[in-house]
């Protein structure tokens, strides 16, 4: 099996266990926002028994490869009821009957951060590709995710209204359901930093709201964040789950939530 991004691979490992080989298409050193696939990666897509991807809006580089495949593929955005966010905002919407509409250029592509989306995907995988499923799946995955989500909401509740800073905002699929406040967002596009007027306005907002927590993605300009908020606790978190992270989905999400808790509370682990 091939997953377009590591969090989808984490879900596949959760459901199928060690009996199935799962490969991640996106390499750790590749920028998902400007993705150019190598011949080796193209061959991975062609040879996989199953490709699990986000859909053409969120994985545009895969569209021609998926079109040429003779094997099975499943796109998260093809599933009814998938939660979508516009841009990098916080207003979660479900477009069941329009889930395969590929004309919304403002889609926030970080769909895997939504527990609800991953529950939908787990159900679809179990229904369409049951061969090799680990015993008790997907029920065990759904139960663990629901239990952890209740625990996460309880753990974060004391800081639900605490302001925080992020370079850009992929996190709404996770922080929205968990009840966290809207962050102060430096830029809507990773490749474009704020102009001088925007920088001054951001610095003033950070001071006014007494922000002390900054969530730092690998692609974020940390030096700029430090200039904006010298008193902020810089907490590195990767929404793509690259590097040395748990191999399965719920434990990985647990590390993200704990990162938010530490950052917002100012506490150590």
PDB file of N, CA and C in Angstrom, residues 62-97:
ATOM      1  N   UNK A  62      -0.463  14.214  -7.744  1.00  0.00           N
ATOM      2  CA  UNK A  62      -0.778  12.812  -7.979  1.00  0.00           C
ATOM      3  C   UNK A  62      -1.833  12.584  -9.053  1.00  0.00           C
ATOM      4  N   UNK A  63      -2.525  13.632  -9.450  1.00  0.00           N
ATOM      5  CA  UNK A  63      -3.669  13.464 -10.348  1.00  0.00           C
ATOM      6  C   UNK A  63      -3.307  12.699 -11.619  1.00  0.00           C
ATOM      7  N   UNK A  64      -2.271  13.089 -12.374  1.00  0.00           N
ATOM      8  CA  UNK A  64      -1.972  12.340 -13.592  1.00  0.00           C
ATOM      9  C   UNK A  64      -1.518  10.915 -13.324  1.00  0.00           C
ATOM     10  N   UNK A  65      -0.847  10.684 -12.197  1.00  0.00           N
ATOM     11  CA  UNK A  65      -0.403   9.331 -11.868  1.00  0.00           C
ATOM     12  C   UNK A  65      -1.576   8.432 -11.502  1.00  0.00           C
ATOM     13  N   UNK A  66      -2.511   8.976 -10.729  1.00  0.00           N
ATOM     14  CA  UNK A  66      -3.704   8.203 -10.366  1.00  0.00           C
ATOM     15  C   UNK A  66      -4.525   7.884 -11.619  1.00  0.00           C
ATOM     16  N   UNK A  67      -4.609   8.831 -12.540  1.00  0.00           N
ATOM     17  CA  UNK A  67      -5.382   8.628 -13.765  1.00  0.00           C
ATOM     18  C   UNK A  67      -4.820   7.489 -14.611  1.00  0.00           C
ATOM     19  N   UNK A  68      -3.515   7.275 -14.531  1.00  0.00           N
ATOM     20  CA  UNK A  68      -2.878   6.222 -15.339  1.00  0.00           C
ATOM     21  C   UNK A  68      -2.834   4.870 -14.623  1.00  0.00           C
ATOM     22  N   UNK A  69      -3.252   4.840 -13.369  1.00  0.00           N
ATOM     23  CA  UNK A  69      -3.194   3.590 -12.611  1.00  0.00           C
ATOM     24  C   UNK A  69      -4.256   2.596 -13.076  1.00  0.00           C
ATOM     25  N   UNK A  70      -3.890   1.323 -13.024  1.00  0.00           N
ATOM     26  CA  UNK A  70      -4.882   0.278 -13.256  1.00  0.00           C
ATOM     27  C   UNK A  70      -5.348  -0.339 -11.942  1.00  0.00           C
ATOM     28  N   UNK A  71      -4.590  -0.071 -10.855  1.00  0.00           N
ATOM     29  CA  UNK A  71      -4.939  -0.621  -9.554  1.00  0.00           C
ATOM     30  C   UNK A  71      -5.918   0.253  -8.789  1.00  0.00           C
ATOM     31  N   UNK A  72      -6.182  -0.162  -7.566  1.00  0.00           N
ATOM     32  CA  UNK A  72      -7.168   0.515  -6.731  1.00  0.00           C
ATOM     33  C   UNK A  72      -6.577   1.787  -6.108  1.00  0.00           C
ATOM     34  N   UNK A  73      -7.444   2.759  -5.878  1.00  0.00           N
ATOM     35  CA  UNK A  73      -7.068   3.968  -5.146  1.00  0.00           C
ATOM     36  C   UNK A  73      -8.283   4.484  -4.391  1.00  0.00           C
ATOM     37  N   UNK A  74      -8.021   5.172  -3.301  1.00  0.00           N
ATOM     38  CA  UNK A  74      -9.104   5.749  -2.493  1.00  0.00           C
ATOM     39  C   UNK A  74      -8.694   7.149  -2.067  1.00  0.00           C
ATOM     40  N   UNK A  75      -9.513   8.136  -2.410  1.00  0.00           N
ATOM     41  CA  UNK A  75      -9.256   9.533  -2.064  1.00  0.00           C
ATOM     42  C   UNK A  75     -10.127   9.942  -0.886  1.00  0.00           C
ATOM     43  N   UNK A  76      -9.522  10.537   0.118  1.00  0.00           N
ATOM     44  CA  UNK A  76     -10.274  10.990   1.289  1.00  0.00           C
ATOM     45  C   UNK A  76     -11.382  11.961   0.888  1.00  0.00           C
ATOM     46  N   UNK A  77     -11.092  12.852  -0.042  1.00  0.00           N
ATOM     47  CA  UNK A  77     -12.080  13.856  -0.443  1.00  0.00           C
ATOM     48  C   UNK A  77     -13.255  13.259  -1.224  1.00  0.00           C
ATOM     49  N   UNK A  78     -13.161  11.998  -1.605  1.00  0.00           N
ATOM     50  CA  UNK A  78     -14.273  11.366  -2.307  1.00  0.00           C
ATOM     51  C   UNK A  78     -15.336  10.840  -1.356  1.00  0.00           C
ATOM     52  N   UNK A  79     -15.065  10.862  -0.055  1.00  0.00           N
ATOM     53  CA  UNK A  79     -15.975  10.266   0.913  1.00  0.00           C
ATOM     54  C   UNK A  79     -17.044  11.263   1.349  1.00  0.00           C
ATOM     55  N   UNK A  80     -18.309  10.851   1.383  1.00  0.00           N
ATOM     56  CA  UNK A  80     -19.371  11.746   1.860  1.00  0.00           C
ATOM     57  C   UNK A  80     -19.138  12.172   3.311  1.00  0.00           C
ATOM     58  N   UNK A  81     -19.391  13.438   3.580  1.00  0.00           N
ATOM     59  CA  UNK A  81     -19.318  13.937   4.949  1.00  0.00           C
ATOM     60  C   UNK A  81     -17.954  14.392   5.401  1.00  0.00           C
ATOM     61  N   UNK A  82     -16.970  14.389   4.515  1.00  0.00           N
ATOM     62  CA  UNK A  82     -15.626  14.818   4.904  1.00  0.00           C
ATOM     63  C   UNK A  82     -15.640  16.290   5.318  1.00  0.00           C
ATOM     64  N   UNK A  83     -15.013  16.577   6.460  1.00  0.00           N
ATOM     65  CA  UNK A  83     -14.918  17.955   6.950  1.00  0.00           C
ATOM     66  C   UNK A  83     -13.845  18.696   6.178  1.00  0.00           C
ATOM     67  N   UNK A  84     -14.175  19.896   5.723  1.00  0.00           N
ATOM     68  CA  UNK A  84     -13.241  20.740   4.984  1.00  0.00           C
ATOM     69  C   UNK A  84     -13.160  22.093   5.677  1.00  0.00           C
ATOM     70  N   UNK A  85     -11.996  22.693   5.610  1.00  0.00           N
ATOM     71  CA  UNK A  85     -11.818  24.068   6.058  1.00  0.00           C
ATOM     72  C   UNK A  85     -11.436  24.920   4.868  1.00  0.00           C
ATOM     73  N   UNK A  86     -11.887  26.133   4.897  1.00  0.00           N
ATOM     74  CA  UNK A  86     -11.548  27.065   3.820  1.00  0.00           C
ATOM     75  C   UNK A  86     -10.231  27.757   4.130  1.00  0.00           C
ATOM     76  N   UNK A  87      -9.349  27.829   3.149  1.00  0.00           N
ATOM     77  CA  UNK A  87      -8.053  28.467   3.368  1.00  0.00           C
ATOM     78  C   UNK A  87      -7.326  27.779   4.490  1.00  0.00           C
ATOM     79  N   UNK A  88      -6.869  28.563   5.461  1.00  0.00           N
ATOM     80  CA  UNK A  88      -6.284  27.981   6.656  1.00  0.00           C
ATOM     81  C   UNK A  88      -7.056  28.467   7.867  1.00  0.00           C
ATOM     82  N   UNK A  89      -8.371  28.503   7.708  1.00  0.00           N
ATOM     83  CA  UNK A  89      -9.226  29.010   8.770  1.00  0.00           C
ATOM     84  C   UNK A  89      -9.715  27.937   9.702  1.00  0.00           C
ATOM     85  N   UNK A  90     -10.720  28.288  10.482  1.00  0.00           N
ATOM     86  CA  UNK A  90     -11.142  27.485  11.618  1.00  0.00           C
ATOM     87  C   UNK A  90     -12.590  27.037  11.497  1.00  0.00           C
ATOM     88  N   UNK A  91     -13.301  27.466  10.440  1.00  0.00           N
ATOM     89  CA  UNK A  91     -14.721  27.172  10.342  1.00  0.00           C
ATOM     90  C   UNK A  91     -14.931  25.854   9.630  1.00  0.00           C
ATOM     91  N   UNK A  92     -15.181  24.817  10.403  1.00  0.00           N
ATOM     92  CA  UNK A  92     -15.290  23.488   9.843  1.00  0.00           C
ATOM     93  C   UNK A  92     -16.641  23.331   9.164  1.00  0.00           C
ATOM     94  N   UNK A  93     -16.610  22.742   7.964  1.00  0.00           N
ATOM     95  CA  UNK A  93     -17.824  22.509   7.209  1.00  0.00           C
ATOM     96  C   UNK A  93     -17.767  21.107   6.640  1.00  0.00           C
ATOM     97  N   UNK A  94     -18.925  20.480   6.507  1.00  0.00           N
ATOM     98  CA  UNK A  94     -19.003  19.188   5.832  1.00  0.00           C
ATOM     99  C   UNK A  94     -19.827  19.374   4.573  1.00  0.00           C
ATOM    100  N   UNK A  95     -19.284  18.903   3.462  1.00  0.00           N
ATOM    101  CA  UNK A  95     -19.977  19.013   2.181  1.00  0.00           C
ATOM    102  C   UNK A  95     -20.189  17.604   1.655  1.00  0.00           C
ATOM    103  N   UNK A  96     -21.145  16.899   2.216  1.00  0.00           N
ATOM    104  CA  UNK A  96     -21.331  15.510   1.862  1.00  0.00           C
ATOM    105  C   UNK A  96     -21.589  15.295   0.387  1.00  0.00           C
ATOM    106  N   UNK A  97     -22.620  15.946  -0.152  1.00  0.00           N
ATOM    107  CA  UNK A  97     -22.971  15.695  -1.530  1.00  0.00           C
ATOM    108  C   UNK A  97     -22.001  16.335  -2.507  1.00  0.00           C
TER     109      UNK A  97
END
